[in-house]
mmCIF file of C-alpha atoms in Angstrom:
data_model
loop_
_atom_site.group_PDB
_atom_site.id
_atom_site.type_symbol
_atom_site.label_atom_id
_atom_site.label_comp_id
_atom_site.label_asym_id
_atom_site.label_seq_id
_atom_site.Cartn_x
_atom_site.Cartn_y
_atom_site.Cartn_z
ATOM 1 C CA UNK A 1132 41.427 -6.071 -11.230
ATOM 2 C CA UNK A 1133 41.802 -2.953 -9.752
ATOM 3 C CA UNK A 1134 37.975 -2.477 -8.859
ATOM 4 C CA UNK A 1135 37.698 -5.894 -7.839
ATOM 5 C CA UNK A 1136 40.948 -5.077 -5.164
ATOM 6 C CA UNK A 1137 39.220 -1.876 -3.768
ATOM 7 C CA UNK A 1138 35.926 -1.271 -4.325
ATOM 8 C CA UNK A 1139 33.683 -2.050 -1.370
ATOM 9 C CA UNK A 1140 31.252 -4.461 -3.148
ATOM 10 C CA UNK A 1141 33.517 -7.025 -3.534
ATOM 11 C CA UNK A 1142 34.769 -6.572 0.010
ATOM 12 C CA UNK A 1143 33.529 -10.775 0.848
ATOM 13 C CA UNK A 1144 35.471 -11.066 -2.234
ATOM 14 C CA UNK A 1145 38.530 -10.514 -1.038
ATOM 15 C CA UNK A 1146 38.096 -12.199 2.444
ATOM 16 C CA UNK A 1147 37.310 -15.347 0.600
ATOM 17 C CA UNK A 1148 40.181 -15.359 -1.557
ATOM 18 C CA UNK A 1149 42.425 -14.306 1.259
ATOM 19 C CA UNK A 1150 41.345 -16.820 3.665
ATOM 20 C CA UNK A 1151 41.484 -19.569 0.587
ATOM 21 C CA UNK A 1152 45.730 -18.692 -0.026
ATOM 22 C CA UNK A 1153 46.127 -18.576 3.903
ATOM 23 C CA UNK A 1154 44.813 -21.961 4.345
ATOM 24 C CA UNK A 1155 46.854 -23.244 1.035
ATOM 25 C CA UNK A 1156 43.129 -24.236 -0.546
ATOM 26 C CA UNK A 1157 42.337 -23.851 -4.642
ATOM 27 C CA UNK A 1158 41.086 -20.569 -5.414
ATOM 28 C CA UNK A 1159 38.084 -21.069 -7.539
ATOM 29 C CA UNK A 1160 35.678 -19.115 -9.622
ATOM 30 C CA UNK A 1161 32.738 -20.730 -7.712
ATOM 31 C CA UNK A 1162 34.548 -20.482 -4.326
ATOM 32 C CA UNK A 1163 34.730 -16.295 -5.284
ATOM 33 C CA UNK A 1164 31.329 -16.136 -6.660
ATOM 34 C CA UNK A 1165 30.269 -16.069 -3.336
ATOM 35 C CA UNK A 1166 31.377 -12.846 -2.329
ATOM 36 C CA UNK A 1167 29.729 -10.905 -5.240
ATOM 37 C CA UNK A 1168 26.204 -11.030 -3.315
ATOM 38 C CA UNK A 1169 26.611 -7.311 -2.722
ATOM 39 C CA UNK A 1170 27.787 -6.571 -6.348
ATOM 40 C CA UNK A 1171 24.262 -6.988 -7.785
ATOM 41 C CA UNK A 1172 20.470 -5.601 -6.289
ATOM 42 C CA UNK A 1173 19.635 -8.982 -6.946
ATOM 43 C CA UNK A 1174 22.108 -10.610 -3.936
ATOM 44 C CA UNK A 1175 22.471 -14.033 -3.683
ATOM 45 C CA UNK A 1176 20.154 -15.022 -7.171
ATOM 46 C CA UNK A 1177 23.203 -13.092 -8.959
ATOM 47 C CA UNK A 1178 25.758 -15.518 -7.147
ATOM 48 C CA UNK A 1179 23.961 -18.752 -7.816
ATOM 49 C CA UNK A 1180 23.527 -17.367 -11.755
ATOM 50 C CA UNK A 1181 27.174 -16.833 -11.807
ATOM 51 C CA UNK A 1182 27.758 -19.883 -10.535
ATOM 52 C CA UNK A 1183 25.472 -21.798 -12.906
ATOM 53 C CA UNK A 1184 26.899 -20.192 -15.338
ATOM 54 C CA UNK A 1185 29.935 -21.327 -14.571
ATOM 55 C CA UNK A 1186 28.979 -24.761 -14.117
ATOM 56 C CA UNK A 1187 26.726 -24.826 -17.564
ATOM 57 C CA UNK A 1188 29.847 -24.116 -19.111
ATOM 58 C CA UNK A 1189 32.333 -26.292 -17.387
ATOM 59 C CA UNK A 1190 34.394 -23.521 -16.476
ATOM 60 C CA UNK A 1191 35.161 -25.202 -13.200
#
């Protein structure tokens, strides 16, 4: 948690999840998944695998 609250990588991160309890909207592990494009060198394939991923196994 701690990384994931500081560390610059997960910067979208944050933005999405703060603009998400602002606006009174579900916070969701494919909503976040978008901001982790500049976790991995792979960008935006590493979202969408998270996010099928999370879908495959109807974490939702």
């Amino acid at each position: 948690m701690l990384n994931i609250n500081r560390h610059f990588a997960y910067t979208l991160l944050r933005k999405i999840r703060q603009y998400k309890r602002n606006n009174h909207l579900p916070i969701t592990g494919i909503a976040l998944s978008e901001g982790l494009g500049s976790y991995s060198g792979i960008g935006f394939d590493y979202v969408e695998q998270v996010q099928n991923v999370i879908r495959y196994n109807k974490l939702e």
